[in-house]
Amino acid sequence: MRWARLTAVGFLFWLILTAGMGWWTVLIGLAIAGLVAVLKIHMLATDSTEPTLSGRETLGMIGYALGMIALVLPAAWRVAMIVMRRDLNVHPGVLYHRTTLTRPIARTALANSITLTPGTHCVDLDDDRLVIHYLNPNFTAALDQHVLERRLAAILERPA
Amino acid sequence: MIEWLINGLAAVLILAGCGFFLAGTIGLLRLPDFYCRVHATTKCDPVGAVLILTGAGLLSGPDLGAIRILALIALIVITSPTAGHALARAGWHAGHRPWTRENRDEPQ
């Protein structure tokens, strides 16, 4: 059942990208979607106790993703300016950060958000500890102020 | 008039996207070590791709092409940080020590 659901989602995505390109493309897409679903089930660990996202949480995450644009665009500009400068003013380092988020999906979203925010990159996620590489210490301000964590906690962390 | 505005906005977005791609490529060449280079490729490139695709979406108008472009944008936004994380994690677990100005090791 799970395999069929994953195959259907993958195949739908394939159809959106390749609609109108002939039957061979449809058959190839179906085969690839099925193969990817098999690989996903057998090779990627999943937590069966993790509840799926509710409608409210899904809408919240869409709003969160749109809100990320306000963080990503200016910071991408700052990184672009750094690499274009003659003196290449970078002071890279590694930061260990403990998150207060408890749900695996919230921690994954936090790690991806940190990676999408230029200047910081999530290198490893081990339980509640994130290893973060930064280009300059001032890029970690949003992390120090727990801005992303507070937003994600409001959307994904359910009260016990 | 509206068509002229849409074409102009699309041109600006596509040019800006190319600029971010260029910055990402320059960063890949200039930054000192593996982890810093991952920054350049996983930040500037998705922003560049999303800007170029948004410009292309404006030019294609509200049809199936625009839905395809939205799907591609979603794919890039999800896969780019994931691929960057996988690369950096592999490097971290393989024992690559990040270069800093303090330790002044030869960049890896």
Coordinates of C-alpha atoms in Angstrom, one line a residue:
Chain A
M1 CA 0.0 0.0 0.0
R2 CA 2.8 2.4 1.0
W3 CA 4.8 1.4 -2.1
A4 CA 1.7 2.1 -4.3
R5 CA 1.2 5.5 -2.7
L6 CA 4.9 6.5 -3.1
T7 CA 4.9 5.3 -6.7
A8 CA 1.7 7.3 -7.4
V9 CA 3.2 10.5 -6.0
G10 CA 6.5 10.0 -7.9
F11 CA 4.6 9.2 -11.1
L12 CA 2.3 12.2 -10.8
F13 CA 5.4 14.4 -10.4
W14 CA 6.9 12.8 -13.5
L15 CA 3.7 13.4 -15.5
I16 CA 3.7 17.1 -14.6
L17 CA 7.2 17.4 -15.9
T18 CA 6.8 15.3 -19.1
A19 CA 3.1 15.6 -20.1
G20 CA 2.6 15.3 -23.9
M21 CA 5.9 13.6 -24.6
G22 CA 4.4 10.2 -25.6
W23 CA 3.7 6.7 -24.2
W24 CA 7.3 5.6 -23.9
T25 CA 7.9 8.5 -21.5
V26 CA 4.9 7.5 -19.4
L27 CA 6.1 3.9 -19.2
I28 CA 9.6 4.9 -18.3
G29 CA 8.3 7.3 -15.6
L30 CA 6.1 4.6 -14.1
A31 CA 9.1 2.2 -13.9
I32 CA 11.3 4.8 -12.4
A33 CA 8.7 5.9 -9.8
G34 CA 8.2 2.3 -8.8
L35 CA 12.0 1.7 -8.5
V36 CA 12.4 4.9 -6.4
A37 CA 9.6 3.9 -4.1
V38 CA 11.2 0.5 -3.5
L39 CA 14.6 2.1 -2.8
K40 CA 12.9 4.7 -0.5
I41 CA 11.2 1.9 1.5
H42 CA 14.2 -0.4 1.8
M43 CA 17.2 2.0 2.0
L44 CA 15.9 5.1 4.0
A45 CA 15.1 4.7 7.6
T46 CA 11.6 5.9 8.6
D47 CA 10.1 6.4 12.1
S48 CA 6.7 4.6 12.1
T49 CA 5.7 6.4 15.3
E50 CA 6.2 9.9 13.7
P51 CA 2.7 11.3 13.1
T52 CA 2.0 12.7 9.6
L53 CA 1.5 16.4 9.1
S54 CA -2.0 17.6 9.8
G55 CA -3.7 20.1 7.4
R56 CA -2.9 23.0 9.8
E57 CA 0.8 22.0 9.9
T58 CA 1.0 21.6 6.2
L59 CA -0.4 25.1 5.6
G60 CA 2.0 26.4 8.3
M61 CA 5.0 24.8 6.6
I62 CA 3.9 26.3 3.2
G63 CA 3.8 29.7 5.0
Y64 CA 7.1 29.0 6.6
A65 CA 8.7 28.2 3.2
L66 CA 7.4 31.4 1.8
G67 CA 8.8 33.3 4.8
M68 CA 12.2 31.8 4.2
I69 CA 12.4 33.8 1.0
A70 CA 12.9 36.9 3.1
L71 CA 15.9 35.3 4.8
V72 CA 17.4 33.5 1.8
L73 CA 17.5 36.3 -0.9
P74 CA 19.3 39.0 1.1
A75 CA 21.8 36.5 2.6
A76 CA 22.5 35.0 -0.9
W77 CA 23.3 38.5 -2.0
R78 CA 25.7 38.9 0.9
V79 CA 27.5 35.6 0.1
A80 CA 27.7 36.6 -3.6
M81 CA 29.3 39.9 -2.6
I82 CA 31.8 38.1 -0.4
V83 CA 33.0 35.8 -3.2
M84 CA 33.2 38.6 -5.7
R85 CA 35.4 40.8 -3.5
R86 CA 39.1 40.8 -4.2
D87 CA 40.2 40.1 -0.5
L88 CA 37.7 37.2 0.1
N89 CA 36.9 38.2 3.6
V90 CA 35.8 34.8 5.1
H91 CA 36.4 33.5 8.7
P92 CA 35.0 30.0 8.5
G93 CA 34.4 27.9 11.5
V94 CA 32.2 25.2 13.1
L95 CA 29.5 25.7 15.6
Y96 CA 27.7 23.1 17.7
H97 CA 24.1 23.9 18.4
R98 CA 21.6 22.1 20.6
T99 CA 18.0 22.4 19.4
T100 CA 15.0 22.4 21.6
L101 CA 12.8 20.9 18.8
T102 CA 11.8 17.3 19.5
R103 CA 10.0 16.0 16.4
P104 CA 12.3 14.5 13.8
I105 CA 10.5 16.3 11.0
A106 CA 11.0 19.6 12.8
R107 CA 14.7 18.9 13.3
T108 CA 15.0 18.0 9.6
A109 CA 13.2 21.2 8.6
L110 CA 15.6 23.2 10.9
A111 CA 18.7 21.5 9.3
N112 CA 17.4 22.2 5.8
S113 CA 16.5 25.8 6.8
I114 CA 20.0 26.4 8.2
T115 CA 21.5 25.0 5.0
L116 CA 19.2 27.2 2.8
T117 CA 20.2 30.3 4.8
P118 CA 23.4 31.4 3.1
G119 CA 26.5 31.6 5.3
T120 CA 25.5 28.6 7.4
H121 CA 25.5 25.0 6.4
C122 CA 24.2 22.0 8.5
V123 CA 27.0 19.4 8.4
D124 CA 25.6 16.8 10.7
L125 CA 22.5 16.2 12.8
D126 CA 22.9 13.8 15.7
D127 CA 19.8 13.6 18.0
D128 CA 19.4 17.2 19.2
R129 CA 22.9 18.4 18.3
L130 CA 23.6 20.1 15.0
V131 CA 27.0 20.6 13.6
I132 CA 27.0 23.9 11.6
H133 CA 29.7 25.3 9.3
Y134 CA 29.7 29.0 8.8
L135 CA 31.5 31.3 6.5
N136 CA 31.6 34.3 8.9
P137 CA 30.5 34.4 12.6
N138 CA 28.0 37.2 11.9
F139 CA 25.9 34.8 9.7
T140 CA 25.0 32.8 12.8
A141 CA 22.9 35.6 14.3
A142 CA 19.5 34.1 13.3
L143 CA 20.6 30.8 14.8
D144 CA 21.8 32.4 18.1
Q145 CA 18.4 34.2 18.4
H146 CA 16.5 30.9 17.7
V147 CA 14.4 32.7 15.1
L148 CA 14.0 29.6 12.9
E149 CA 13.4 27.3 15.9
R150 CA 10.7 29.4 17.3
R151 CA 8.9 29.6 13.9
L152 CA 9.2 25.8 13.5
A153 CA 8.1 25.1 17.1
A154 CA 5.0 27.2 16.6
I155 CA 4.0 25.1 13.5
L156 CA 5.2 21.6 14.3
E157 CA 5.7 21.1 18.0
R158 CA 2.5 19.9 19.6
P159 CA 1.9 20.5 23.3
A160 CA 2.3 17.2 25.4
Chain B
M1 CA 2.2 47.8 -22.1
I2 CA 1.6 44.9 -19.7
E3 CA 3.4 42.5 -22.0
W4 CA 6.4 44.9 -22.1
L5 CA 6.4 45.0 -18.3
I6 CA 6.2 41.2 -17.9
N7 CA 9.0 40.7 -20.5
G8 CA 11.2 43.3 -18.7
L9 CA 10.6 41.7 -15.2
A10 CA 11.4 38.3 -16.7
A11 CA 14.6 39.6 -18.2
V12 CA 15.6 41.1 -14.9
L13 CA 14.9 37.9 -13.0
I14 CA 16.8 35.8 -15.5
L15 CA 19.8 38.1 -15.5
A16 CA 19.8 38.2 -11.7
G17 CA 19.7 34.4 -11.7
C18 CA 22.6 34.2 -14.1
G19 CA 24.5 36.6 -11.7
F20 CA 23.9 34.3 -8.7
F21 CA 25.1 31.3 -10.8
L22 CA 28.2 33.2 -11.7
A23 CA 28.8 34.1 -8.1
G24 CA 28.3 30.4 -7.1
T25 CA 30.8 29.3 -9.7
I26 CA 33.4 31.9 -8.7
G27 CA 32.8 30.9 -5.0
L28 CA 33.4 27.3 -5.9
L29 CA 36.8 28.2 -7.4
R30 CA 37.9 30.8 -4.9
L31 CA 36.7 29.6 -1.4
P32 CA 39.4 27.9 0.6
D33 CA 38.1 24.4 1.5
F34 CA 35.5 21.7 0.8
Y35 CA 33.0 23.0 3.3
C36 CA 33.2 26.6 2.1
R37 CA 32.8 25.5 -1.5
V38 CA 29.6 23.6 -0.5
H39 CA 28.2 26.9 0.7
A40 CA 28.7 28.5 -2.7
T41 CA 27.1 25.7 -4.6
T42 CA 24.2 25.1 -2.4
K43 CA 23.2 28.7 -1.8
C44 CA 23.9 30.8 -4.9
D45 CA 22.9 28.0 -7.4
P46 CA 19.3 27.3 -6.1
V47 CA 18.6 31.0 -5.8
G48 CA 19.9 31.5 -9.3
A49 CA 17.9 28.6 -10.6
V50 CA 14.7 29.8 -8.9
L51 CA 15.1 33.3 -10.3
I52 CA 15.7 32.0 -13.8
L53 CA 12.7 29.6 -13.6
T54 CA 10.5 32.3 -12.2
G55 CA 11.5 34.5 -15.2
A56 CA 10.8 31.6 -17.6
G57 CA 7.4 31.1 -15.8
L58 CA 6.5 34.7 -16.4
L59 CA 7.4 34.4 -20.1
S60 CA 5.4 31.1 -20.5
G61 CA 2.2 32.5 -19.0
P62 CA -0.5 30.7 -17.1
D63 CA -0.4 27.2 -18.8
L64 CA 1.0 23.7 -18.2
G65 CA 4.5 25.1 -18.7
A66 CA 4.0 27.3 -15.6
I67 CA 2.9 24.3 -13.5
R68 CA 6.0 22.4 -14.7
I69 CA 8.2 25.4 -13.7
L70 CA 6.5 25.5 -10.2
A71 CA 7.2 21.7 -9.8
L72 CA 10.8 22.3 -10.8
I73 CA 11.2 25.1 -8.3
A74 CA 9.8 22.9 -5.5
L75 CA 12.2 20.1 -6.6
I76 CA 15.2 22.4 -6.5
V77 CA 14.3 24.0 -3.1
I78 CA 13.9 20.6 -1.6
T79 CA 16.8 18.7 -3.2
S80 CA 19.5 21.4 -3.1
P81 CA 19.9 21.6 0.7
T82 CA 19.5 17.9 1.0
A83 CA 22.3 17.2 -1.5
G84 CA 24.5 19.8 0.1
H85 CA 23.9 18.3 3.5
A86 CA 24.7 14.8 2.2
L87 CA 28.0 16.0 0.7
A88 CA 29.0 17.9 3.8
R89 CA 28.0 15.0 6.1
A90 CA 30.0 12.6 4.0
G91 CA 33.0 14.9 4.3
W92 CA 32.6 15.3 8.0
H93 CA 32.4 11.6 8.7
A94 CA 35.3 10.9 6.3
G95 CA 37.4 13.1 8.7
H96 CA 37.8 16.3 6.7
R97 CA 38.8 19.0 9.1
P98 CA 37.3 22.4 8.2
W99 CA 39.9 25.1 7.4
T100 CA 39.9 28.1 9.7
R101 CA 42.1 31.2 9.7
E102 CA 43.3 30.2 13.2
N103 CA 44.6 26.7 12.5
R104 CA 46.1 27.9 9.1
D105 CA 46.3 24.3 7.8
E106 CA 46.5 23.8 4.1
P107 CA 42.9 23.8 2.8
Q108 CA 41.6 20.3 2.0

